[in-house]
Coordinates of C-alpha atoms in Angstrom, one line a residue:
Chain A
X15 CA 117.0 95.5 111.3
X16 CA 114.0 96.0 108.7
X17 CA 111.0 96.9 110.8
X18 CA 110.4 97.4 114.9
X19 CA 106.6 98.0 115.8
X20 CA 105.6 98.3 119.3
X21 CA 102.7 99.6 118.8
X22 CA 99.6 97.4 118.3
X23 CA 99.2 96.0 115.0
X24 CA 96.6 93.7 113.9
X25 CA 98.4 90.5 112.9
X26 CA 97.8 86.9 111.5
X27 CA 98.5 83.8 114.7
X28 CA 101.2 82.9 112.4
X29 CA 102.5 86.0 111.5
X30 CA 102.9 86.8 115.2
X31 CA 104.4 83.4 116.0
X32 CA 107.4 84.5 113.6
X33 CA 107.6 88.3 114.4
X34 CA 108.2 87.5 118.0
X35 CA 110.6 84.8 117.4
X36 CA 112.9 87.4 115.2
X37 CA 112.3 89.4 118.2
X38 CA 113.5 86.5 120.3
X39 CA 117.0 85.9 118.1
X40 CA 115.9 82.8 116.9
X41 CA 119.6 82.4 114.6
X42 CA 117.7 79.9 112.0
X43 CA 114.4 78.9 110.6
X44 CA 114.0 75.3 108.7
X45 CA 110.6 74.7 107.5
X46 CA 108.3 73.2 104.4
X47 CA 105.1 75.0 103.7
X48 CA 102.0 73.3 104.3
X49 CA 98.7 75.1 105.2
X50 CA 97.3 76.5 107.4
X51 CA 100.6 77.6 108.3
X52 CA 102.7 78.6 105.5
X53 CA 102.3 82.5 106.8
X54 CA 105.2 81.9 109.6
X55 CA 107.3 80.3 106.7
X56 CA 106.5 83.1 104.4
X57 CA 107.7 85.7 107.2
X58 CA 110.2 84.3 108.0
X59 CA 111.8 83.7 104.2
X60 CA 111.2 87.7 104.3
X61 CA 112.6 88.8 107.2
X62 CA 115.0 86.7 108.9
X63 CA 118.1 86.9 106.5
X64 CA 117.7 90.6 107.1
X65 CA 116.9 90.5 110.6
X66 CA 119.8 88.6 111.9
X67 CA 119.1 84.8 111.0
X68 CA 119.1 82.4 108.7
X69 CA 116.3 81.2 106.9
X70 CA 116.2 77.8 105.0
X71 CA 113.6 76.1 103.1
X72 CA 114.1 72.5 103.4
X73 CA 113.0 69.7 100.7
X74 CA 110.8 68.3 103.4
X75 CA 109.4 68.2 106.7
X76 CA 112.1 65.1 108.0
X77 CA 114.9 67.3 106.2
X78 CA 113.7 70.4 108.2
X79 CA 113.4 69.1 111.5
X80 CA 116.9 67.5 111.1
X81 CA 118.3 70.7 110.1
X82 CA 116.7 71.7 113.7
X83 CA 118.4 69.0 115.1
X84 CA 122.0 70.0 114.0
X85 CA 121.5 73.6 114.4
X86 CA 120.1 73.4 118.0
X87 CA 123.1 70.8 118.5
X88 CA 125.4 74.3 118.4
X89 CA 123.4 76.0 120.9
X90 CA 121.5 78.7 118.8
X91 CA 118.2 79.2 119.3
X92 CA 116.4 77.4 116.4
X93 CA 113.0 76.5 114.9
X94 CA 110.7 74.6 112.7
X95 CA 106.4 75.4 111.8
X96 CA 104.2 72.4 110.4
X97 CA 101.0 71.3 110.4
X98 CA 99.3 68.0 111.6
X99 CA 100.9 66.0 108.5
X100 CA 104.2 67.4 108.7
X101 CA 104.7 67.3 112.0
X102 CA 103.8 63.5 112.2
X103 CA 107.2 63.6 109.6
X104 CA 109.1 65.0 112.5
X105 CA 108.3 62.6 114.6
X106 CA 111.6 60.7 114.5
X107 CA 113.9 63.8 114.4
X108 CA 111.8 65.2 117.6
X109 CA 112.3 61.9 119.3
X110 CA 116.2 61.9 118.3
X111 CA 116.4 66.1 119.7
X112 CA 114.7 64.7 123.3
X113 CA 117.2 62.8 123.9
X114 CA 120.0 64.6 122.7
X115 CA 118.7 67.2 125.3
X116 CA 118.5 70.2 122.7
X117 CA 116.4 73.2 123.2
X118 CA 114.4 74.1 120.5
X119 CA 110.9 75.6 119.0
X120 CA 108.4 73.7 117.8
X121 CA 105.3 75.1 116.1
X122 CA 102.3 72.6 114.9
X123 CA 99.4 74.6 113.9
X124 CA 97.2 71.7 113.7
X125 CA 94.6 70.7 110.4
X126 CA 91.7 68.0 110.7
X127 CA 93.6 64.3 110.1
X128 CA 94.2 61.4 109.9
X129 CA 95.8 61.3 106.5
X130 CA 96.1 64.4 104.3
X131 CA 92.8 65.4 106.0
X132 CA 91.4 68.9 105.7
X133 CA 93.2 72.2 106.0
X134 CA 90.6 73.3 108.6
X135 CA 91.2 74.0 111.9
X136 CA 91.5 70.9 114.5
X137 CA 92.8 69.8 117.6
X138 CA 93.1 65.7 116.8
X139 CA 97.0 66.4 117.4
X140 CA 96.7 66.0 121.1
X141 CA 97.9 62.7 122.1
X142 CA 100.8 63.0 119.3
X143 CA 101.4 66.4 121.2
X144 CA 101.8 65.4 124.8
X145 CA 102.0 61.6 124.9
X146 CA 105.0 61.5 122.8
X147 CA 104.6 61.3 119.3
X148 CA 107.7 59.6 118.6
X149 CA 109.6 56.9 119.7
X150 CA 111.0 56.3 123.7
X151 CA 110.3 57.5 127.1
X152 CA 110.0 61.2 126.0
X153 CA 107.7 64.6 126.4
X154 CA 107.4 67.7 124.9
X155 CA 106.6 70.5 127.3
X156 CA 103.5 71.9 125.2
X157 CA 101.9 75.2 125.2
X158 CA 98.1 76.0 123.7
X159 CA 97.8 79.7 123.2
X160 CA 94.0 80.8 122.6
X161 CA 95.1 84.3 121.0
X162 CA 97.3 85.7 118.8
X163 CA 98.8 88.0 121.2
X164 CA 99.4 84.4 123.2
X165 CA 100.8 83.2 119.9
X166 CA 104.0 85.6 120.3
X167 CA 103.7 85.8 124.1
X168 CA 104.7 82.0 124.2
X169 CA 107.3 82.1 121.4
X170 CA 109.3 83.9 124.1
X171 CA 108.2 81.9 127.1
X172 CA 108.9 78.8 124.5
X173 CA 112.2 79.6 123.6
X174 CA 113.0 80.3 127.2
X175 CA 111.2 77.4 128.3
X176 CA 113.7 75.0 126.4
X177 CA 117.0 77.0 127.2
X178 CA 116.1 76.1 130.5
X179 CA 115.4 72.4 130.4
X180 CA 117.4 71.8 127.4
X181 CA 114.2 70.2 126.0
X182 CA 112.3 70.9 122.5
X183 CA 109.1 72.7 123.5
X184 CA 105.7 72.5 121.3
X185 CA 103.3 75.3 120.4
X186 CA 100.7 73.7 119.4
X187 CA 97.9 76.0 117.9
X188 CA 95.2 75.3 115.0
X189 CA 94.3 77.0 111.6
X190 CA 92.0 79.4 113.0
X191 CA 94.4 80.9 115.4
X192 CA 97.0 80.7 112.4
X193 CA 94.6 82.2 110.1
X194 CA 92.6 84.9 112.2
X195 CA 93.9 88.4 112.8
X196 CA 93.6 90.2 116.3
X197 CA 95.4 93.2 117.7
X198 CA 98.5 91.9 119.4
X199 CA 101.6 93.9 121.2
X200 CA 104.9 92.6 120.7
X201 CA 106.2 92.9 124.8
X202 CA 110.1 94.2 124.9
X203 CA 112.3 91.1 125.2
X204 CA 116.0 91.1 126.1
X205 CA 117.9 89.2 123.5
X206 CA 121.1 89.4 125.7
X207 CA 119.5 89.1 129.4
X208 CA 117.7 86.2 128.3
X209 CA 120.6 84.5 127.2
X210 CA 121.6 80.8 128.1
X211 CA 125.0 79.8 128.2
X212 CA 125.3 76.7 126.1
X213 CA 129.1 76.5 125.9
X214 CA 129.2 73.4 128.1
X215 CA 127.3 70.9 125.9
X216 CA 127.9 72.5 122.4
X217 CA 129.4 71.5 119.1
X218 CA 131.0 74.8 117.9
X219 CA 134.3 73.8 116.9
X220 CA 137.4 72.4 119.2
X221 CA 138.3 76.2 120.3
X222 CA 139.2 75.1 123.6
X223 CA 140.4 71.9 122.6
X224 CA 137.8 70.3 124.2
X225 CA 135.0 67.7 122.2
X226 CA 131.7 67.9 122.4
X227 CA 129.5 64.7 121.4
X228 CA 125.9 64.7 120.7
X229 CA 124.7 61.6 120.2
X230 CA 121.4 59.3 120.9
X231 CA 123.2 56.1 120.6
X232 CA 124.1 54.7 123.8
X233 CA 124.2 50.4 122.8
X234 CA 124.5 49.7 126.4
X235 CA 121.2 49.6 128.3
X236 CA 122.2 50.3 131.5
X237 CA 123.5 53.7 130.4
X238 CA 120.6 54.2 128.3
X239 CA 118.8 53.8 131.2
X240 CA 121.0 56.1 133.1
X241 CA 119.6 59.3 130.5
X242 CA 116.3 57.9 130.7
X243 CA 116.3 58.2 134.8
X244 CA 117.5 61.5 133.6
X245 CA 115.7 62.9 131.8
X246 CA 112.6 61.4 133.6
X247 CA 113.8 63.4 136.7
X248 CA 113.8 66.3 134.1
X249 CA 110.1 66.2 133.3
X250 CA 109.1 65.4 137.2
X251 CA 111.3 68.6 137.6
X252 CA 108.9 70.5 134.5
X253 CA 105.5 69.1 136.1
X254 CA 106.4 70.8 139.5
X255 CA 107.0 73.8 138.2
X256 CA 105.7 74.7 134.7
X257 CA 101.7 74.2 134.9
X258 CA 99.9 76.5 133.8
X259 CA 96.1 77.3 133.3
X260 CA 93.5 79.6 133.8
X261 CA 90.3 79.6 135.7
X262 CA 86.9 81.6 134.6
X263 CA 83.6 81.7 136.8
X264 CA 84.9 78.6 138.3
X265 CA 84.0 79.3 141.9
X266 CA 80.5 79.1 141.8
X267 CA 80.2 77.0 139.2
X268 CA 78.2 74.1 138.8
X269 CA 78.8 72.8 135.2
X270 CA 82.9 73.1 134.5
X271 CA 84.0 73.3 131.2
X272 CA 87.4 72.2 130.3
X273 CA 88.9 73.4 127.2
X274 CA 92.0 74.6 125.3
X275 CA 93.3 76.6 122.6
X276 CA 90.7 77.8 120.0
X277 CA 88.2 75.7 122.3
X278 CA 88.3 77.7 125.1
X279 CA 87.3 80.6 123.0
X280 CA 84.4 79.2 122.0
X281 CA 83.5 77.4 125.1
X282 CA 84.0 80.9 126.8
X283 CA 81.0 81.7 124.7
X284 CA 79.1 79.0 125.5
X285 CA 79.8 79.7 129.5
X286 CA 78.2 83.1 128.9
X287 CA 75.5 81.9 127.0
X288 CA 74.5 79.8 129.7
X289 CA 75.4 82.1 132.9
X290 CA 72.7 84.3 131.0
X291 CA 70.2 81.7 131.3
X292 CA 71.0 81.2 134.6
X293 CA 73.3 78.6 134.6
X294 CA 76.4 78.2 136.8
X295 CA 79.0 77.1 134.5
X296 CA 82.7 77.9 134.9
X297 CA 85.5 77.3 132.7
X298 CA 89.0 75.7 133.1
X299 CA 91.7 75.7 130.4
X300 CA 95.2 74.0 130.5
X301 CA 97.4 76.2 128.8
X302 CA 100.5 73.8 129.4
X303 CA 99.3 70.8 127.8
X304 CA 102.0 69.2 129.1
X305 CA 102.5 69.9 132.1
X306 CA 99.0 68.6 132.6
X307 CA 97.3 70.1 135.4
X308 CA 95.9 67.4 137.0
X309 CA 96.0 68.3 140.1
X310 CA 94.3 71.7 139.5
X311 CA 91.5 69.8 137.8
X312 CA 91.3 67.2 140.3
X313 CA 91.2 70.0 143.1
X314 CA 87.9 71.9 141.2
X315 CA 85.8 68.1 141.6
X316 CA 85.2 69.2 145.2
X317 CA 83.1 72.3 143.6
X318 CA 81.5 71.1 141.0
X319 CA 78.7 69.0 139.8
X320 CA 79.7 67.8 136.1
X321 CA 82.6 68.5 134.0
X322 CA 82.1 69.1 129.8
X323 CA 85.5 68.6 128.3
X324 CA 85.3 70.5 124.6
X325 CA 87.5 69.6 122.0
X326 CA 88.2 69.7 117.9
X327 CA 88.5 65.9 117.6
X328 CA 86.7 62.7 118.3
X329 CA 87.7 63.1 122.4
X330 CA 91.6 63.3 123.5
X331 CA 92.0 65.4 126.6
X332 CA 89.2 64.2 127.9
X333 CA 91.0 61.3 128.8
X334 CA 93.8 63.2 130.9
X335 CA 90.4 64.8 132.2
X336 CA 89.3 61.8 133.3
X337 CA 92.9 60.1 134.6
X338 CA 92.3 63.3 136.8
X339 CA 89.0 63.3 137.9
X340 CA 88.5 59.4 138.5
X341 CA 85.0 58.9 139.5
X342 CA 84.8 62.0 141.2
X343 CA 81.8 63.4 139.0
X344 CA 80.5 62.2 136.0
X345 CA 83.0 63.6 132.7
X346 CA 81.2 64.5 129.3
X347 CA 82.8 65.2 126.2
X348 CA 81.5 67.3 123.2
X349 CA 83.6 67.3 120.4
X350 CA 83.8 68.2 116.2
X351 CA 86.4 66.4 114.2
X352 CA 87.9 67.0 110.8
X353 CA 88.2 70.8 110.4
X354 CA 84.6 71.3 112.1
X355 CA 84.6 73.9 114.6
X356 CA 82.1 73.7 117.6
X357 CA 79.7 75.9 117.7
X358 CA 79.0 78.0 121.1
X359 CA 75.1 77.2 120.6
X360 CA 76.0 73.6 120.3
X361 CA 78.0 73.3 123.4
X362 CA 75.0 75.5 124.9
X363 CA 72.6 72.7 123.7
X364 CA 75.0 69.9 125.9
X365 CA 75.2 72.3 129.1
X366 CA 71.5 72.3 129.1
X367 CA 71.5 68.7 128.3
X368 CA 73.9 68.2 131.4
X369 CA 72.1 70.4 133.7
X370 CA 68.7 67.7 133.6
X371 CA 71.0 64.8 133.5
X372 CA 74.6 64.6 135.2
X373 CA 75.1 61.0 134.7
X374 CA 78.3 59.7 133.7
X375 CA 78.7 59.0 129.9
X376 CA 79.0 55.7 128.9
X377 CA 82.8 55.3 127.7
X378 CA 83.2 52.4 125.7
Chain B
X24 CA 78.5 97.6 121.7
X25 CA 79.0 94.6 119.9
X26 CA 79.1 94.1 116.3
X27 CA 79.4 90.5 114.1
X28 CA 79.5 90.9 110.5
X29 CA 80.6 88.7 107.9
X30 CA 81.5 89.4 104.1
X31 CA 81.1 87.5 101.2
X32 CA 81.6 87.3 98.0
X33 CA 83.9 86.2 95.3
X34 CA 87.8 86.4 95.3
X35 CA 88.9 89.8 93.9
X36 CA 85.9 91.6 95.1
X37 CA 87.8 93.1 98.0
X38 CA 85.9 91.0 100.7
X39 CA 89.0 90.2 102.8
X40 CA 90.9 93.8 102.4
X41 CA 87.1 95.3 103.4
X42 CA 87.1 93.0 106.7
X43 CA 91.0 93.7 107.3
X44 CA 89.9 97.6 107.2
X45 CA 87.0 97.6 108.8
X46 CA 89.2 95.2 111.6
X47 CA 92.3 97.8 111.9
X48 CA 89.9 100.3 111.7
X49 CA 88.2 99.5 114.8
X50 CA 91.2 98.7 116.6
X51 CA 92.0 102.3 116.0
X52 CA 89.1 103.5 118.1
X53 CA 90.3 101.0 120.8
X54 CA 88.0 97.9 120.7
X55 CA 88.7 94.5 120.9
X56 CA 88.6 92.8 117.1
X57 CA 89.0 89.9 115.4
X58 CA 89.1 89.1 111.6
X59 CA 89.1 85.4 110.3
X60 CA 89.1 84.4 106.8
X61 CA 87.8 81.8 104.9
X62 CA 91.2 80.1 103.6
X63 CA 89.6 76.3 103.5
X64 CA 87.8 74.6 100.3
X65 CA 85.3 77.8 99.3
X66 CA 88.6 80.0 98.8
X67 CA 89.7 77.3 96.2
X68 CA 86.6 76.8 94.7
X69 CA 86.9 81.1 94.0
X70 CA 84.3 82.2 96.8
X71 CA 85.6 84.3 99.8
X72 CA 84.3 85.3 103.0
X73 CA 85.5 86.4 106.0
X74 CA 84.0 87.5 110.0
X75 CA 85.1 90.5 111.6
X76 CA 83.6 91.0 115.0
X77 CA 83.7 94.7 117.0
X78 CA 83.2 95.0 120.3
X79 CA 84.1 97.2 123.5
X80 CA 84.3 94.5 125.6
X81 CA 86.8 91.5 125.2
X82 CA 85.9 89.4 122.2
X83 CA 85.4 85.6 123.9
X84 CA 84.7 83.5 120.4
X85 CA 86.2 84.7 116.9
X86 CA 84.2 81.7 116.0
X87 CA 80.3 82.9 115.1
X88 CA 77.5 81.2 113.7
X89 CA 74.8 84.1 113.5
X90 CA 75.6 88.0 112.5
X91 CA 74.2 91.2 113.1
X92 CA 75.1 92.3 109.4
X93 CA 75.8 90.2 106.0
X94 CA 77.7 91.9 103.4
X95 CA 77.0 89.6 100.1
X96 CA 78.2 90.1 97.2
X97 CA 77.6 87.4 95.2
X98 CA 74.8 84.5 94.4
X99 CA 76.2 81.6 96.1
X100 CA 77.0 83.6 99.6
X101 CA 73.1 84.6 99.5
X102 CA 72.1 81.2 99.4
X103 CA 74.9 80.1 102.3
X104 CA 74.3 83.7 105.1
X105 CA 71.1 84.8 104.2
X106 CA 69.8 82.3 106.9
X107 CA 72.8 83.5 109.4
X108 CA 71.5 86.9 110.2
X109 CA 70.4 87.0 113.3
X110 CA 66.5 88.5 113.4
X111 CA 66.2 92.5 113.4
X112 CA 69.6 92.2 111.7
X113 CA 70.4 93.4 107.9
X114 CA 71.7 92.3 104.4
X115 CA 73.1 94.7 102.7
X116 CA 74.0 93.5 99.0
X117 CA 75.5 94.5 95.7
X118 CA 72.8 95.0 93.0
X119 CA 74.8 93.7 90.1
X120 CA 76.0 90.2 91.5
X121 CA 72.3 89.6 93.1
X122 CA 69.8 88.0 90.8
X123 CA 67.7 86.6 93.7
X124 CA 67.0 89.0 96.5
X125 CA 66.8 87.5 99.9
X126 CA 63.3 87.1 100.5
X127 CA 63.1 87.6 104.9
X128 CA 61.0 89.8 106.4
X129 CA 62.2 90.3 109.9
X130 CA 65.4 91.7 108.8
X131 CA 66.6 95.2 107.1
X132 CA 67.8 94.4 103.3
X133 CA 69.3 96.8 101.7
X134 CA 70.2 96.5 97.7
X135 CA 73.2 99.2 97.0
X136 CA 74.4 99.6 93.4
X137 CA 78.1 99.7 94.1
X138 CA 79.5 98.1 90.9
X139 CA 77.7 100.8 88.7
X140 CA 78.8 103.3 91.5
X141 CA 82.2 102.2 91.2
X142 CA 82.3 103.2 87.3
X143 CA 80.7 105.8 87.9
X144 CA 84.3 107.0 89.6
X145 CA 86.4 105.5 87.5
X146 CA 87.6 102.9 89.3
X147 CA 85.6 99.4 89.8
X148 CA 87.9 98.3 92.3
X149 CA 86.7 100.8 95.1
X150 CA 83.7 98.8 95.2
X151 CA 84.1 97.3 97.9
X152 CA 85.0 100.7 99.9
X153 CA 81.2 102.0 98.7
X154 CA 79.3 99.1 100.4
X155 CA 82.0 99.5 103.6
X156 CA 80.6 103.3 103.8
X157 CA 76.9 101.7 103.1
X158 CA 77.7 100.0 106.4
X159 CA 79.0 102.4 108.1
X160 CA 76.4 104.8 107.1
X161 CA 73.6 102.8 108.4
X162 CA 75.9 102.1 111.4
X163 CA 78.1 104.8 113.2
X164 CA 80.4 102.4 114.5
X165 CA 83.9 103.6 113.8
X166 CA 84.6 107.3 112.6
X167 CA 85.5 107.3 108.6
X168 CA 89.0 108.8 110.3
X169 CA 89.8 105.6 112.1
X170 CA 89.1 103.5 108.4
X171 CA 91.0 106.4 107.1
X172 CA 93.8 105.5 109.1
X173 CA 93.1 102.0 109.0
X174 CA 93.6 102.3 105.1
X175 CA 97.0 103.3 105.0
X176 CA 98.0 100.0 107.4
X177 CA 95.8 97.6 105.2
X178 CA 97.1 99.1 101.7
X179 CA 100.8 98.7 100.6
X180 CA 102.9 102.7 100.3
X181 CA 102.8 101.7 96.6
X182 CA 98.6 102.4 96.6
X183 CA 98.9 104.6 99.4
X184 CA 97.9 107.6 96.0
X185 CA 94.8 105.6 95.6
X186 CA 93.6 106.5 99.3
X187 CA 91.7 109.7 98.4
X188 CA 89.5 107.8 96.1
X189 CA 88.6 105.1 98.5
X190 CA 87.6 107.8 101.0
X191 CA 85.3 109.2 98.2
X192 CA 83.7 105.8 97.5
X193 CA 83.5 105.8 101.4
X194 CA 81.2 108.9 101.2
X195 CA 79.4 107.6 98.5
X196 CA 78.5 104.7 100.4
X197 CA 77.6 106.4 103.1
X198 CA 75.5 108.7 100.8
X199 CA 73.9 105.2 99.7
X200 CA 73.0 104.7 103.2
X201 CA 70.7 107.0 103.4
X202 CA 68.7 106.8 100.5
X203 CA 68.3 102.8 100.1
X204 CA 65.5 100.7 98.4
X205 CA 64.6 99.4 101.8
X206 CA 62.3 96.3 100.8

């Protein structure tokens, strides 16, 4: 073991993401550099062979996320980092490690799309996030840290996360929490307590004389149906008891602001820009993307007035804003897409906006 | 107290390392910080900058649009922060790099001549340490201890040697301080 520090240390998003993994006995690493993210790779490549694990380059994102695949197929705990392009290249391995049922990390610290985009900072990875992304009746359980010390905090709750369902899970950050250093504390974490017994399910050799088959091919469609009931029942299982969120101001507020990740940050600033000119605006932010909290959202109509969904893209959550609110109150959005962050005074500027006029925004 | 600053200039001036200690170094003293660096298309096209905030409260946003203090030291982040600093704020900028001053009047500017003071020790690359002890000279923030300390996190063991001139370019900044052309 190279270095321990429990102390606080001021730390890059994606620096922290791979420090507490290590910490967490993640056994291998697969990954392709791509920016705004190539910090986890690059500590990882320089600590993990020493610190207990493997580390492997792969020749692409598809390669990498395949080598996740086989490696979480033994029951170690594994991982892969990307960014918005690569991790639409994963797609078809993430789809193929949902059904298989196998736990592992996922890190997508998104940049401003479509296509090779930016390298800024972005959220336009939402729907890929927690609609799917890939192919089949599948989700990702999806966490949004909005620190760095919430970077490394959910790499534990991650890993633990998917021991426990036996599903992939997705942190999915942006380049400014990958970039940006805060002070962060690495929390003690019990490799062995923590520990998930995988020796029912996986493929480490026929020791006991007994095979173990991982597979995604089932040609009959009434037992592929039989793993989709499955693992449908799973995620019913994940949305009654994984949802998590946090609420600011929100009891006399009047104006609710709904954002995530980096977003919230910002809107955070916003909210107390506008408290200070007397405005009652509270803020509400998923942190499990999916689980959605809909009903928490849905529950906060009866308080307030309007509801100013803030996002780094062209208007995503706002839709699973909406699917919870109905026509409760009227939903705004105020959004910034390729690699533009929103500025608190901006968001200020539609709070005041919405504060004269709560009408409901014309959607389409 | 809070504090926004951002530094600019070109890469290999020191602007991030001078954010990174000014960062650790208020962390020291127990305040909430953040550091975020320009890594997007002005890195490639060989400017720099990044935004360190200090505060003694929880920071909300890392994300800031206006700043108490610009650090510029070069032409092109003139022309991009001068317009950033929030009124009654200051500029403080490096003589050499700066052929057009900043020309507002409702903020302190402050013209330091940190390159020539740099050769004047015998080493340019503590440049960037005299305008951090400008700074901290015309604002007690954080104790020259705690970016003391903070130097010996931000710097690798192999330049730990070099630490006892940094803290003399720190003085000499802070000697700076006090004895500006204040336009």
């Amino acid at each position: 073991m190279k270095k321990r520090v429990s102390e606080k240390i001021l730390m890059k998003g994606n620096e922290a993401i791979a420090e507490a993994a290590i910490r967490a006995g993640v056994k291998a690493y697969f990954g392709y550099p791509i920016t705004p993210q190539s910090e986890l790779l690059e500590y990882m490549s320089a600590q993990l062979n020493s610190r207990g694990g493997v580390f492997l380059q792969a020749e692409s994102e598809v390669a990498a996320i395949n080598m996740v695949y086989g490696a979480a197929g033994c029951g170690e705990r594994v991982m892969t980092s990307t960014s918005s392009p690569g991790f639409s290249l994963m797609q078809e391995g993430i789809s193929y490690i949902a059904s298989a049922e196998l736990p592992c990390l996922l890190v997508n610290v998104q940049r401003g799309g479509p296509g090779l985009g930016t390298i800024q900072p972005a959220q336009s990875d939402y729907f890929q996030a927690v609609k799917g992304g890939g192919h089949g009746d599948y989700n990702l359980i999806v966490l949004a840290p909005n620190s760095v010390q919430e970077m490394a905090n959910f790499t534990y709750l991650g890993f633990d996360l998917a021991d426990q369902y036996r599903t992939p899970v997705l942190i999915l950050a942006d380049g400014a929490l990958g970039q940006m250093m805060e002070p962060v504390v690495f929390p003690d974490y019990d490799i062995v307590k923590n520990k998930v017994d995988h020796s029912s399910w996986a493929t480490r050799g026929k020791k006991d004389g007994k095979q173990h088959v991982i597979t995604t091919l089932h040609i009959e469609p009434e037992k592929m149906e039989i793993i989709n009931n499955h693992l449908q029942e799973k995620y019913r299982d994940i949305c009654d008891k994984e949802i998590r969120f946090e609420a600011t101001k929100t009891d006399d507020a009047e104006i609710l602001l709904i954002a995530y990740g980096l977003s919230s940050r910002i809107a955070h600033h916003a909210l107390e820009l506008a408290r200070d000119e007397g405005l009652k605006v509270g803020l509400f932010r998923p942190i499990t993307l999916y689980p959605f909290p809909y009903r928490q959202i849905r529950a906060l109509t009866k308080k307030v007035d309007s509801i100013l969904t803030v996002e780094m893209n062209a208007g995503q959550m706002v839709e699973d804003v909406r699917l919870a609110v109905g026509e409760k109150v009227p939903v705004h959005f105020y959004g910034r897409t390729g690699g533009v962050i929103p500025q608190p005074e901006e968001i200020l500027e539609k709070i005041r906006a919405i504060s004269i006029a709560p009408q409901m925004e014309k959607i389409f | 107290m809070k504090q926004e600053i951002v530094i600019a200039g070109f890469g290999g001036q020191g602007v991030l390392s001078m954010g990174m200690t000014l960062a650790y170094g208020g962390m020291v003293e127990n305040k909430d910080v953040s550091w975020m660096p320009s890594y997007g298309p002005e890195m490639r096209g060989g400017t720099a900058n990044c935004t360190v905030i200090l505060n003694d409260e929880k920071i909300s946003s890392p994300i800031i649009n206006s700043f108490d203090t610009a650090i510029i030291l070069n032409q092109p982040s003139m022309a991009k922060f001068e317009s950033k600093v929030k009124p009654g704020g200051q500029i403080i900028y490096e003589s050499n790099n700066i052929l057009t001053p900043p020309t507002r009047s409702d903020i302190t500017i402050l013209d330091i001549p940190a390159n020539k003071e740099a050769v004047k020790l015998n080493i340019k690359r503590v440049m960037n340490m005299i305008i951090l002890g400008t700074y901290l000279g015309l604002n007690p923030v954080l104790k020259i201890e705690s970016i003391l300390k903070a130097l010996t996190k931000v710097l690798p063991g192999r330049h730990h040697h070099l630490i006892p001139i940094n803290q003399q370019a720190l003085e000499r900044g802070m000697e700076l301080a006090t004895q500006p052309t204040i336009m």
